[in-house]
Amino acid sequence: MASAPSSTPSACRHAGEPGAIHQPDTARDLVKILVAGPFGVGKTTLIDSVSEIRPLHTEEHLSEASTQVDDLDGVRDKATTTVAIDFGRISLPGGVVLYLFGTPGQERFRSLWDDIAYGALGALVLVDSRRLDASFDVLGLVEDSGLPYAVALNAFPDAPTHHGEERLRRALDLEPSTPLVTCDARDANSSVDALLALVDHLITRDPAEAR
């Protein structure tokens, strides 16, 4: 089990000193959030970019055996995969602390989903416009769990440009109330904005829907 080093992004410095592991004294609301999405979409990268603590990763190198069952279309250069969870933490203004749990993106890890999702209040689902169809299983899993979620389109350099939000919404079959944002998972500020879109959705969504 490996843990990659990470520096504290500027957006999170108010939470404490870089590398600190203790919960900020201002913490009031502790919220468990899933970071979900298909294999190779950038979940580990996003958690790395925003976490104010050193992130925990459970990554292993892809083996010859795994290439027979994992769909590497569009991510041929990827050499590792998350086999349990990624974990990070970010403190937001107002005493809100998000505990981020990155989920494996492959079907073979589906049995872990219920355990990882237990106690979560919502999910940020990352999608890749180069392979939107790879997101359908994860979106279905999140919807079946009843978790409210926001969708973040991770902006890969070679990704095609979609003409209009509505076209993308139709392609992903999203409800009108589901937040849809674009982010760069490598950039802390962009990733924080995507998480804030989810938090705002959790706060403002219809009470009947929440029940």
mmCIF file with all atom_site columns, C-alpha atoms in Angstrom:
data_model
loop_
_atom_site.group_PDB
_atom_site.id
_atom_site.type_symbol
_atom_site.label_atom_id
_atom_site.label_alt_id
_atom_site.label_comp_id
_atom_site.label_asym_id
_atom_site.label_entity_id
_atom_site.label_seq_id
_atom_site.pdbx_PDB_ins_code
_atom_site.Cartn_x
_atom_site.Cartn_y
_atom_site.Cartn_z
_atom_site.occupancy
_atom_site.B_iso_or_equiv
_atom_site.pdbx_formal_charge
_atom_site.auth_seq_id
_atom_site.auth_comp_id
_atom_site.auth_asym_id
_atom_site.auth_atom_id
_atom_site.pdbx_PDB_model_num
ATOM 1   C CA . MET A 1 1   ? 0.000   0.000   0.000   1.00 0.00 ? 1   MET A CA 1
ATOM 2   C CA . ALA A 1 2   ? 1.646   3.207   -1.148  1.00 0.00 ? 2   ALA A CA 1
ATOM 3   C CA . SER A 1 3   ? 1.066   6.814   -0.216  1.00 0.00 ? 3   SER A CA 1
ATOM 4   C CA . ALA A 1 4   ? 2.169   9.525   -2.629  1.00 0.00 ? 4   ALA A CA 1
ATOM 5   C CA . PRO A 1 5   ? 3.668   12.742  -1.264  1.00 0.00 ? 5   PRO A CA 1
ATOM 6   C CA . SER A 1 6   ? 1.603   15.863  -1.670  1.00 0.00 ? 6   SER A CA 1
ATOM 7   C CA . SER A 1 7   ? 1.977   19.525  -0.805  1.00 0.00 ? 7   SER A CA 1
ATOM 8   C CA . THR A 1 8   ? -0.885  21.547  0.602   1.00 0.00 ? 8   THR A CA 1
ATOM 9   C CA . PRO A 1 9   ? -2.563  23.577  -2.181  1.00 0.00 ? 9   PRO A CA 1
ATOM 10  C CA . SER A 1 10  ? -2.917  27.308  -1.712  1.00 0.00 ? 10  SER A CA 1
ATOM 11  C CA . ALA A 1 11  ? -6.716  26.977  -1.625  1.00 0.00 ? 11  ALA A CA 1
ATOM 12  C CA . CYS A 1 12  ? -6.426  24.916  1.575   1.00 0.00 ? 12  CYS A CA 1
ATOM 13  C CA . ARG A 1 13  ? -3.746  26.722  3.560   1.00 0.00 ? 13  ARG A CA 1
ATOM 14  C CA . HIS A 1 14  ? -6.325  28.258  5.861   1.00 0.00 ? 14  HIS A CA 1
ATOM 15  C CA . ALA A 1 15  ? -6.902  24.776  7.279   1.00 0.00 ? 15  ALA A CA 1
ATOM 16  C CA . GLY A 1 16  ? -3.495  24.498  8.893   1.00 0.00 ? 16  GLY A CA 1
ATOM 17  C CA . GLU A 1 17  ? 0.177   24.061  8.206   1.00 0.00 ? 17  GLU A CA 1
ATOM 18  C CA . PRO A 1 18  ? 1.251   22.013  5.152   1.00 0.00 ? 18  PRO A CA 1
ATOM 19  C CA . GLY A 1 19  ? 1.515   18.351  6.050   1.00 0.00 ? 19  GLY A CA 1
ATOM 20  C CA . ALA A 1 20  ? -0.562  18.694  9.221   1.00 0.00 ? 20  ALA A CA 1
ATOM 21  C CA . ILE A 1 21  ? -2.686  15.667  10.024  1.00 0.00 ? 21  ILE A CA 1
ATOM 22  C CA . HIS A 1 22  ? -4.812  17.024  12.849  1.00 0.00 ? 22  HIS A CA 1
ATOM 23  C CA . GLN A 1 23  ? -8.339  18.210  12.212  1.00 0.00 ? 23  GLN A CA 1
ATOM 24  C CA . PRO A 1 24  ? -8.606  22.026  12.184  1.00 0.00 ? 24  PRO A CA 1
ATOM 25  C CA . ASP A 1 25  ? -9.924  23.597  15.387  1.00 0.00 ? 25  ASP A CA 1
ATOM 26  C CA . THR A 1 26  ? -12.599 25.357  13.335  1.00 0.00 ? 26  THR A CA 1
ATOM 27  C CA . ALA A 1 27  ? -14.093 22.077  12.079  1.00 0.00 ? 27  ALA A CA 1
ATOM 28  C CA . ARG A 1 28  ? -17.849 21.985  12.627  1.00 0.00 ? 28  ARG A CA 1
ATOM 29  C CA . ASP A 1 29  ? -19.414 19.765  9.946   1.00 0.00 ? 29  ASP A CA 1
ATOM 30  C CA . LEU A 1 30  ? -17.598 16.596  8.900   1.00 0.00 ? 30  LEU A CA 1
ATOM 31  C CA . VAL A 1 31  ? -18.777 15.303  5.541   1.00 0.00 ? 31  VAL A CA 1
ATOM 32  C CA . LYS A 1 32  ? -17.881 12.074  3.769   1.00 0.00 ? 32  LYS A CA 1
ATOM 33  C CA . ILE A 1 33  ? -17.753 12.515  -0.019  1.00 0.00 ? 33  ILE A CA 1
ATOM 34  C CA . LEU A 1 34  ? -17.077 9.908   -2.700  1.00 0.00 ? 34  LEU A CA 1
ATOM 35  C CA . VAL A 1 35  ? -14.937 10.758  -5.708  1.00 0.00 ? 35  VAL A CA 1
ATOM 36  C CA . ALA A 1 36  ? -16.159 8.301   -8.325  1.00 0.00 ? 36  ALA A CA 1
ATOM 37  C CA . GLY A 1 37  ? -15.677 7.684   -12.013 1.00 0.00 ? 37  GLY A CA 1
ATOM 38  C CA . PRO A 1 38  ? -14.369 5.146   -14.505 1.00 0.00 ? 38  PRO A CA 1
ATOM 39  C CA . PHE A 1 39  ? -10.858 3.762   -14.634 1.00 0.00 ? 39  PHE A CA 1
ATOM 40  C CA . GLY A 1 40  ? -8.235  6.399   -15.504 1.00 0.00 ? 40  GLY A CA 1
ATOM 41  C CA . VAL A 1 41  ? -10.521 9.437   -15.253 1.00 0.00 ? 41  VAL A CA 1
ATOM 42  C CA . GLY A 1 42  ? -8.416  11.344  -12.702 1.00 0.00 ? 42  GLY A CA 1
ATOM 43  C CA . LYS A 1 43  ? -9.868  10.547  -9.275  1.00 0.00 ? 43  LYS A CA 1
ATOM 44  C CA . THR A 1 44  ? -6.474  10.011  -7.638  1.00 0.00 ? 44  THR A CA 1
ATOM 45  C CA . THR A 1 45  ? -5.145  13.156  -9.298  1.00 0.00 ? 45  THR A CA 1
ATOM 46  C CA . LEU A 1 46  ? -8.048  15.268  -8.016  1.00 0.00 ? 46  LEU A CA 1
ATOM 47  C CA . ILE A 1 47  ? -7.634  14.056  -4.428  1.00 0.00 ? 47  ILE A CA 1
ATOM 48  C CA . ASP A 1 48  ? -3.886  14.695  -4.657  1.00 0.00 ? 48  ASP A CA 1
ATOM 49  C CA . SER A 1 49  ? -4.477  18.237  -5.882  1.00 0.00 ? 49  SER A CA 1
ATOM 50  C CA . VAL A 1 50  ? -6.795  19.334  -3.053  1.00 0.00 ? 50  VAL A CA 1
ATOM 51  C CA . SER A 1 51  ? -5.860  17.304  0.016   1.00 0.00 ? 51  SER A CA 1
ATOM 52  C CA . GLU A 1 52  ? -4.451  19.309  2.937   1.00 0.00 ? 52  GLU A CA 1
ATOM 53  C CA . ILE A 1 53  ? -3.005  16.128  4.411   1.00 0.00 ? 53  ILE A CA 1
ATOM 54  C CA . ARG A 1 54  ? -0.739  13.623  2.750   1.00 0.00 ? 54  ARG A CA 1
ATOM 55  C CA . PRO A 1 55  ? -3.193  11.511  0.696   1.00 0.00 ? 55  PRO A CA 1
ATOM 56  C CA . LEU A 1 56  ? -3.528  7.789   1.197   1.00 0.00 ? 56  LEU A CA 1
ATOM 57  C CA . HIS A 1 57  ? -3.387  5.686   -1.960  1.00 0.00 ? 57  HIS A CA 1
ATOM 58  C CA . THR A 1 58  ? -3.874  1.962   -2.475  1.00 0.00 ? 58  THR A CA 1
ATOM 59  C CA . GLU A 1 59  ? -2.365  1.732   -5.937  1.00 0.00 ? 59  GLU A CA 1
ATOM 60  C CA . GLU A 1 60  ? -0.807  -1.279  -7.611  1.00 0.00 ? 60  GLU A CA 1
ATOM 61  C CA . HIS A 1 61  ? 0.903   -1.657  -10.965 1.00 0.00 ? 61  HIS A CA 1
ATOM 62  C CA . LEU A 1 62  ? -1.252  -3.030  -13.744 1.00 0.00 ? 62  LEU A CA 1
ATOM 63  C CA . SER A 1 63  ? -0.317  -6.596  -14.538 1.00 0.00 ? 63  SER A CA 1
ATOM 64  C CA . GLU A 1 64  ? -0.653  -8.603  -17.724 1.00 0.00 ? 64  GLU A CA 1
ATOM 65  C CA . ALA A 1 65  ? -3.583  -10.421 -16.135 1.00 0.00 ? 65  ALA A CA 1
ATOM 66  C CA . SER A 1 66  ? -5.418  -7.195  -15.349 1.00 0.00 ? 66  SER A CA 1
ATOM 67  C CA . THR A 1 67  ? -5.138  -5.941  -18.919 1.00 0.00 ? 67  THR A CA 1
ATOM 68  C CA . GLN A 1 68  ? -7.294  -8.887  -19.932 1.00 0.00 ? 68  GLN A CA 1
ATOM 69  C CA . VAL A 1 69  ? -10.215 -7.678  -17.784 1.00 0.00 ? 69  VAL A CA 1
ATOM 70  C CA . ASP A 1 70  ? -9.747  -3.888  -17.522 1.00 0.00 ? 70  ASP A CA 1
ATOM 71  C CA . ASP A 1 71  ? -10.801 -1.685  -20.413 1.00 0.00 ? 71  ASP A CA 1
ATOM 72  C CA . LEU A 1 72  ? -7.679  0.340   -21.296 1.00 0.00 ? 72  LEU A CA 1
ATOM 73  C CA . ASP A 1 73  ? -9.234  2.034   -24.302 1.00 0.00 ? 73  ASP A CA 1
ATOM 74  C CA . GLY A 1 74  ? -8.213  5.692   -24.114 1.00 0.00 ? 74  GLY A CA 1
ATOM 75  C CA . VAL A 1 75  ? -5.855  5.162   -21.147 1.00 0.00 ? 75  VAL A CA 1
ATOM 76  C CA . ARG A 1 76  ? -3.126  3.007   -22.674 1.00 0.00 ? 76  ARG A CA 1
ATOM 77  C CA . ASP A 1 77  ? -0.381  4.938   -20.879 1.00 0.00 ? 77  ASP A CA 1
ATOM 78  C CA . LYS A 1 78  ? -1.810  4.270   -17.403 1.00 0.00 ? 78  LYS A CA 1
ATOM 79  C CA . ALA A 1 79  ? 0.504   2.000   -15.401 1.00 0.00 ? 79  ALA A CA 1
ATOM 80  C CA . THR A 1 80  ? -1.210  1.811   -11.985 1.00 0.00 ? 80  THR A CA 1
ATOM 81  C CA . THR A 1 81  ? -4.721  1.395   -10.608 1.00 0.00 ? 81  THR A CA 1
ATOM 82  C CA . THR A 1 82  ? -6.485  2.010   -7.293  1.00 0.00 ? 82  THR A CA 1
ATOM 83  C CA . VAL A 1 83  ? -7.412  -1.337  -5.743  1.00 0.00 ? 83  VAL A CA 1
ATOM 84  C CA . ALA A 1 84  ? -9.249  -0.151  -2.611  1.00 0.00 ? 84  ALA A CA 1
ATOM 85  C CA . ILE A 1 85  ? -9.532  3.593   -1.941  1.00 0.00 ? 85  ILE A CA 1
ATOM 86  C CA . ASP A 1 86  ? -7.813  6.925   -2.217  1.00 0.00 ? 86  ASP A CA 1
ATOM 87  C CA . PHE A 1 87  ? -8.290  9.167   0.798   1.00 0.00 ? 87  PHE A CA 1
ATOM 88  C CA . GLY A 1 88  ? -7.765  12.867  1.386   1.00 0.00 ? 88  GLY A CA 1
ATOM 89  C CA . ARG A 1 89  ? -9.154  15.749  3.420   1.00 0.00 ? 89  ARG A CA 1
ATOM 90  C CA . ILE A 1 90  ? -9.970  19.365  2.663   1.00 0.00 ? 90  ILE A CA 1
ATOM 91  C CA . SER A 1 91  ? -11.316 22.064  4.970   1.00 0.00 ? 91  SER A CA 1
ATOM 92  C CA . LEU A 1 92  ? -13.719 24.604  3.506   1.00 0.00 ? 92  LEU A CA 1
ATOM 93  C CA . PRO A 1 93  ? -14.785 27.997  4.868   1.00 0.00 ? 93  PRO A CA 1
ATOM 94  C CA . GLY A 1 94  ? -17.480 27.856  7.540   1.00 0.00 ? 94  GLY A CA 1
ATOM 95  C CA . GLY A 1 95  ? -16.032 24.882  9.381   1.00 0.00 ? 95  GLY A CA 1
ATOM 96  C CA . VAL A 1 96  ? -16.963 22.282  6.742   1.00 0.00 ? 96  VAL A CA 1
ATOM 97  C CA . VAL A 1 97  ? -14.415 19.478  6.407   1.00 0.00 ? 97  VAL A CA 1
ATOM 98  C CA . LEU A 1 98  ? -14.706 17.078  3.465   1.00 0.00 ? 98  LEU A CA 1
ATOM 99  C CA . TYR A 1 99  ? -13.312 13.580  3.804   1.00 0.00 ? 99  TYR A CA 1
ATOM 100 C CA . LEU A 1 100 ? -12.701 12.407  0.248   1.00 0.00 ? 100 LEU A CA 1
ATOM 101 C CA . PHE A 1 101 ? -12.889 8.705   -0.615  1.00 0.00 ? 101 PHE A CA 1
ATOM 102 C CA . GLY A 1 102 ? -11.780 7.809   -4.134  1.00 0.00 ? 102 GLY A CA 1
ATOM 103 C CA . THR A 1 103 ? -13.393 4.626   -5.417  1.00 0.00 ? 103 THR A CA 1
ATOM 104 C CA . PRO A 1 104 ? -11.938 2.052   -7.834  1.00 0.00 ? 104 PRO A CA 1
ATOM 105 C CA . GLY A 1 105 ? -13.292 2.488   -11.336 1.00 0.00 ? 105 GLY A CA 1
ATOM 106 C CA . GLN A 1 106 ? -13.361 -1.091  -12.600 1.00 0.00 ? 106 GLN A CA 1
ATOM 107 C CA . GLU A 1 107 ? -16.288 -3.495  -12.542 1.00 0.00 ? 107 GLU A CA 1
ATOM 108 C CA . ARG A 1 108 ? -14.172 -6.132  -10.753 1.00 0.00 ? 108 ARG A CA 1
ATOM 109 C CA . PHE A 1 109 ? -14.066 -3.907  -7.639  1.00 0.00 ? 109 PHE A CA 1
ATOM 110 C CA . ARG A 1 110 ? -17.832 -3.407  -7.541  1.00 0.00 ? 110 ARG A CA 1
ATOM 111 C CA . SER A 1 111 ? -18.149 -5.517  -4.378  1.00 0.00 ? 111 SER A CA 1
ATOM 112 C CA . LEU A 1 112 ? -16.272 -2.798  -2.459  1.00 0.00 ? 112 LEU A CA 1
ATOM 113 C CA . TRP A 1 113 ? -18.818 -0.138  -3.355  1.00 0.00 ? 113 TRP A CA 1
ATOM 114 C CA . ASP A 1 114 ? -21.317 -0.620  -0.507  1.00 0.00 ? 114 ASP A CA 1
ATOM 115 C CA . ASP A 1 115 ? -18.579 -0.528  2.121   1.00 0.00 ? 115 ASP A CA 1
ATOM 116 C CA . ILE A 1 116 ? -16.912 2.565   0.690   1.00 0.00 ? 116 ILE A CA 1
ATOM 117 C CA . ALA A 1 117 ? -20.227 4.383   0.112   1.00 0.00 ? 117 ALA A CA 1
ATOM 118 C CA . TYR A 1 118 ? -21.538 3.730   3.637   1.00 0.00 ? 118 TYR A CA 1
ATOM 119 C CA . GLY A 1 119 ? -22.098 7.032   5.429   1.00 0.00 ? 119 GLY A CA 1
ATOM 120 C CA . ALA A 1 120 ? -21.350 9.219   2.412   1.00 0.00 ? 120 ALA A CA 1
ATOM 121 C CA . LEU A 1 121 ? -23.546 12.281  1.860   1.00 0.00 ? 121 LEU A CA 1
ATOM 122 C CA . GLY A 1 122 ? -22.810 12.679  -1.834  1.00 0.00 ? 122 GLY A CA 1
ATOM 123 C CA . ALA A 1 123 ? -20.510 11.891  -4.740  1.00 0.00 ? 123 ALA A CA 1
ATOM 124 C CA . LEU A 1 124 ? -18.488 13.842  -7.260  1.00 0.00 ? 124 LEU A CA 1
ATOM 125 C CA . VAL A 1 125 ? -18.462 11.801  -10.465 1.00 0.00 ? 125 VAL A CA 1
ATOM 126 C CA . LEU A 1 126 ? -15.583 12.526  -12.837 1.00 0.00 ? 126 LEU A CA 1
ATOM 127 C CA . VAL A 1 127 ? -16.152 11.866  -16.533 1.00 0.00 ? 127 VAL A CA 1
ATOM 128 C CA . ASP A 1 128 ? -13.895 11.901  -19.585 1.00 0.00 ? 128 ASP A CA 1
ATOM 129 C CA . SER A 1 129 ? -15.445 13.348  -22.762 1.00 0.00 ? 129 SER A CA 1
ATOM 130 C CA . ARG A 1 130 ? -13.195 11.095  -24.871 1.00 0.00 ? 130 ARG A CA 1
ATOM 131 C CA . ARG A 1 131 ? -15.055 8.039   -23.555 1.00 0.00 ? 131 ARG A CA 1
ATOM 132 C CA . LEU A 1 132 ? -18.379 9.080   -22.094 1.00 0.00 ? 132 LEU A CA 1
ATOM 133 C CA . ASP A 1 133 ? -19.755 5.548   -22.358 1.00 0.00 ? 133 ASP A CA 1
ATOM 134 C CA . ALA A 1 134 ? -17.217 4.424   -19.738 1.00 0.00 ? 134 ALA A CA 1
ATOM 135 C CA . SER A 1 135 ? -19.062 6.578   -17.198 1.00 0.00 ? 135 SER A CA 1
ATOM 136 C CA . PHE A 1 136 ? -22.477 4.931   -17.519 1.00 0.00 ? 136 PHE A CA 1
ATOM 137 C CA . ASP A 1 137 ? -21.846 2.042   -15.111 1.00 0.00 ? 137 ASP A CA 1
ATOM 138 C CA . VAL A 1 138 ? -20.503 4.351   -12.393 1.00 0.00 ? 138 VAL A CA 1
ATOM 139 C CA . LEU A 1 139 ? -23.357 6.820   -12.826 1.00 0.00 ? 139 LEU A CA 1
ATOM 140 C CA . GLY A 1 140 ? -25.809 3.926   -12.554 1.00 0.00 ? 140 GLY A CA 1
ATOM 141 C CA . LEU A 1 141 ? -24.112 2.689   -9.400  1.00 0.00 ? 141 LEU A CA 1
ATOM 142 C CA . VAL A 1 142 ? -24.273 6.135   -7.776  1.00 0.00 ? 142 VAL A CA 1
ATOM 143 C CA . GLU A 1 143 ? -27.922 6.569   -8.734  1.00 0.00 ? 143 GLU A CA 1
ATOM 144 C CA . ASP A 1 144 ? -28.832 3.085   -7.462  1.00 0.00 ? 144 ASP A CA 1
ATOM 145 C CA . SER A 1 145 ? -27.232 3.939   -4.121  1.00 0.00 ? 145 SER A CA 1
ATOM 146 C CA . GLY A 1 146 ? -29.486 6.990   -3.804  1.00 0.00 ? 146 GLY A CA 1
ATOM 147 C CA . LEU A 1 147 ? -26.545 9.352   -3.314  1.00 0.00 ? 147 LEU A CA 1
ATOM 148 C CA . PRO A 1 148 ? -26.964 12.912  -4.603  1.00 0.00 ? 148 PRO A CA 1
ATOM 149 C CA . TYR A 1 149 ? -24.118 13.746  -6.951  1.00 0.00 ? 149 TYR A CA 1
ATOM 150 C CA . ALA A 1 150 ? -22.500 16.327  -9.197  1.00 0.00 ? 150 ALA A CA 1
ATOM 151 C CA . VAL A 1 151 ? -20.689 15.559  -12.447 1.00 0.00 ? 151 VAL A CA 1
ATOM 152 C CA . ALA A 1 152 ? -17.299 17.087  -13.265 1.00 0.00 ? 152 ALA A CA 1
ATOM 153 C CA . LEU A 1 153 ? -15.957 16.851  -16.795 1.00 0.00 ? 153 LEU A CA 1
ATOM 154 C CA . ASN A 1 154 ? -12.199 16.430  -16.411 1.00 0.00 ? 154 ASN A CA 1
ATOM 155 C CA . ALA A 1 155 ? -10.557 18.562  -19.092 1.00 0.00 ? 155 ALA A CA 1
ATOM 156 C CA . PHE A 1 156 ? -7.943  16.354  -20.745 1.00 0.00 ? 156 PHE A CA 1
ATOM 157 C CA . PRO A 1 157 ? -5.718  18.189  -23.265 1.00 0.00 ? 157 PRO A CA 1
ATOM 158 C CA . ASP A 1 158 ? -6.803  16.029  -26.218 1.00 0.00 ? 158 ASP A CA 1
ATOM 159 C CA . ALA A 1 159 ? -10.485 15.843  -25.244 1.00 0.00 ? 159 ALA A CA 1
ATOM 160 C CA . PRO A 1 160 ? -13.055 16.781  -27.896 1.00 0.00 ? 160 PRO A CA 1
ATOM 161 C CA . THR A 1 161 ? -15.063 19.938  -27.386 1.00 0.00 ? 161 THR A CA 1
ATOM 162 C CA . HIS A 1 162 ? -18.768 19.356  -26.750 1.00 0.00 ? 162 HIS A CA 1
ATOM 163 C CA . HIS A 1 163 ? -21.120 21.939  -28.180 1.00 0.00 ? 163 HIS A CA 1
ATOM 164 C CA . GLY A 1 164 ? -23.198 23.114  -25.260 1.00 0.00 ? 164 GLY A CA 1
ATOM 165 C CA . GLU A 1 165 ? -24.047 21.828  -21.826 1.00 0.00 ? 165 GLU A CA 1
ATOM 166 C CA . GLU A 1 166 ? -27.419 20.434  -22.881 1.00 0.00 ? 166 GLU A CA 1
ATOM 167 C CA . ARG A 1 167 ? -25.839 18.145  -25.452 1.00 0.00 ? 167 ARG A CA 1
ATOM 168 C CA . LEU A 1 168 ? -23.499 16.759  -22.812 1.00 0.00 ? 168 LEU A CA 1
ATOM 169 C CA . ARG A 1 169 ? -26.379 16.366  -20.360 1.00 0.00 ? 169 ARG A CA 1
ATOM 170 C CA . ARG A 1 170 ? -28.305 14.340  -22.919 1.00 0.00 ? 170 ARG A CA 1
ATOM 171 C CA . ALA A 1 171 ? -25.287 12.171  -23.644 1.00 0.00 ? 171 ALA A CA 1
ATOM 172 C CA . LEU A 1 172 ? -24.944 11.381  -19.922 1.00 0.00 ? 172 LEU A CA 1
ATOM 173 C CA . ASP A 1 173 ? -28.720 11.265  -19.320 1.00 0.00 ? 173 ASP A CA 1
ATOM 174 C CA . LEU A 1 174 ? -28.488 13.701  -16.401 1.00 0.00 ? 174 LEU A CA 1
ATOM 175 C CA . GLU A 1 175 ? -31.422 15.173  -14.535 1.00 0.00 ? 175 GLU A CA 1
ATOM 176 C CA . PRO A 1 176 ? -31.815 18.956  -14.932 1.00 0.00 ? 176 PRO A CA 1
ATOM 177 C CA . SER A 1 177 ? -31.029 19.439  -11.231 1.00 0.00 ? 177 SER A CA 1
ATOM 178 C CA . THR A 1 178 ? -27.723 17.537  -11.375 1.00 0.00 ? 178 THR A CA 1
ATOM 179 C CA . PRO A 1 179 ? -24.790 19.987  -11.332 1.00 0.00 ? 179 PRO A CA 1
ATOM 180 C CA . LEU A 1 180 ? -22.456 19.687  -14.329 1.00 0.00 ? 180 LEU A CA 1
ATOM 181 C CA . VAL A 1 181 ? -19.114 21.487  -14.225 1.00 0.00 ? 181 VAL A CA 1
ATOM 182 C CA . THR A 1 182 ? -15.773 21.359  -16.028 1.00 0.00 ? 182 THR A CA 1
ATOM 183 C CA . CYS A 1 183 ? -12.577 20.961  -14.045 1.00 0.00 ? 183 CYS A CA 1
ATOM 184 C CA . ASP A 1 184 ? -8.892  20.209  -14.374 1.00 0.00 ? 184 ASP A CA 1
ATOM 185 C CA . ALA A 1 185 ? -8.173  17.528  -11.769 1.00 0.00 ? 185 ALA A CA 1
ATOM 186 C CA . ARG A 1 186 ? -4.511  18.577  -11.698 1.00 0.00 ? 186 ARG A CA 1
ATOM 187 C CA . ASP A 1 187 ? -5.382  22.089  -10.535 1.00 0.00 ? 187 ASP A CA 1
ATOM 188 C CA . ALA A 1 188 ? -6.310  22.607  -6.877  1.00 0.00 ? 188 ALA A CA 1
ATOM 189 C CA . ASN A 1 189 ? -8.547  25.630  -7.409  1.00 0.00 ? 189 ASN A CA 1
ATOM 190 C CA . SER A 1 190 ? -10.413 23.988  -10.271 1.00 0.00 ? 190 SER A CA 1
ATOM 191 C CA . SER A 1 191 ? -10.913 20.791  -8.270  1.00 0.00 ? 191 SER A CA 1
ATOM 192 C CA . VAL A 1 192 ? -12.096 22.741  -5.213  1.00 0.00 ? 192 VAL A CA 1
ATOM 193 C CA . ASP A 1 193 ? -14.652 24.531  -7.401  1.00 0.00 ? 193 ASP A CA 1
ATOM 194 C CA . ALA A 1 194 ? -16.009 21.148  -8.529  1.00 0.00 ? 194 ALA A CA 1
ATOM 195 C CA . LEU A 1 195 ? -16.319 19.991  -4.912  1.00 0.00 ? 195 LEU A CA 1
ATOM 196 C CA . LEU A 1 196 ? -18.026 23.255  -3.964  1.00 0.00 ? 196 LEU A CA 1
ATOM 197 C CA . ALA A 1 197 ? -20.585 22.663  -6.725  1.00 0.00 ? 197 ALA A CA 1
ATOM 198 C CA . LEU A 1 198 ? -21.404 19.327  -5.070  1.00 0.00 ? 198 LEU A CA 1
ATOM 199 C CA . VAL A 1 199 ? -21.567 20.840  -1.566  1.00 0.00 ? 199 VAL A CA 1
ATOM 200 C CA . ASP A 1 200 ? -23.876 23.596  -2.797  1.00 0.00 ? 200 ASP A CA 1
ATOM 201 C CA . HIS A 1 201 ? -26.085 20.929  -4.395  1.00 0.00 ? 201 HIS A CA 1
ATOM 202 C CA . LEU A 1 202 ? -26.250 19.008  -1.113  1.00 0.00 ? 202 LEU A CA 1
ATOM 203 C CA . ILE A 1 203 ? -27.276 22.171  0.745   1.00 0.00 ? 203 ILE A CA 1
ATOM 204 C CA . THR A 1 204 ? -29.815 23.582  -1.708  1.00 0.00 ? 204 THR A CA 1
ATOM 205 C CA . ARG A 1 205 ? -31.485 20.551  -3.271  1.00 0.00 ? 205 ARG A CA 1
ATOM 206 C CA . ASP A 1 206 ? -35.199 20.064  -2.819  1.00 0.00 ? 206 ASP A CA 1
ATOM 207 C CA . PRO A 1 207 ? -36.103 18.722  0.669   1.00 0.00 ? 207 PRO A CA 1
ATOM 208 C CA . ALA A 1 208 ? -38.485 16.183  -0.891  1.00 0.00 ? 208 ALA A CA 1
ATOM 209 C CA . GLU A 1 209 ? -35.660 14.873  -3.045  1.00 0.00 ? 209 GLU A CA 1
ATOM 210 C CA . ALA A 1 210 ? -33.424 14.695  0.019   1.00 0.00 ? 210 ALA A CA 1
ATOM 211 C CA . ARG A 1 211 ? -35.917 12.473  1.802   1.00 0.00 ? 211 ARG A CA 1
#
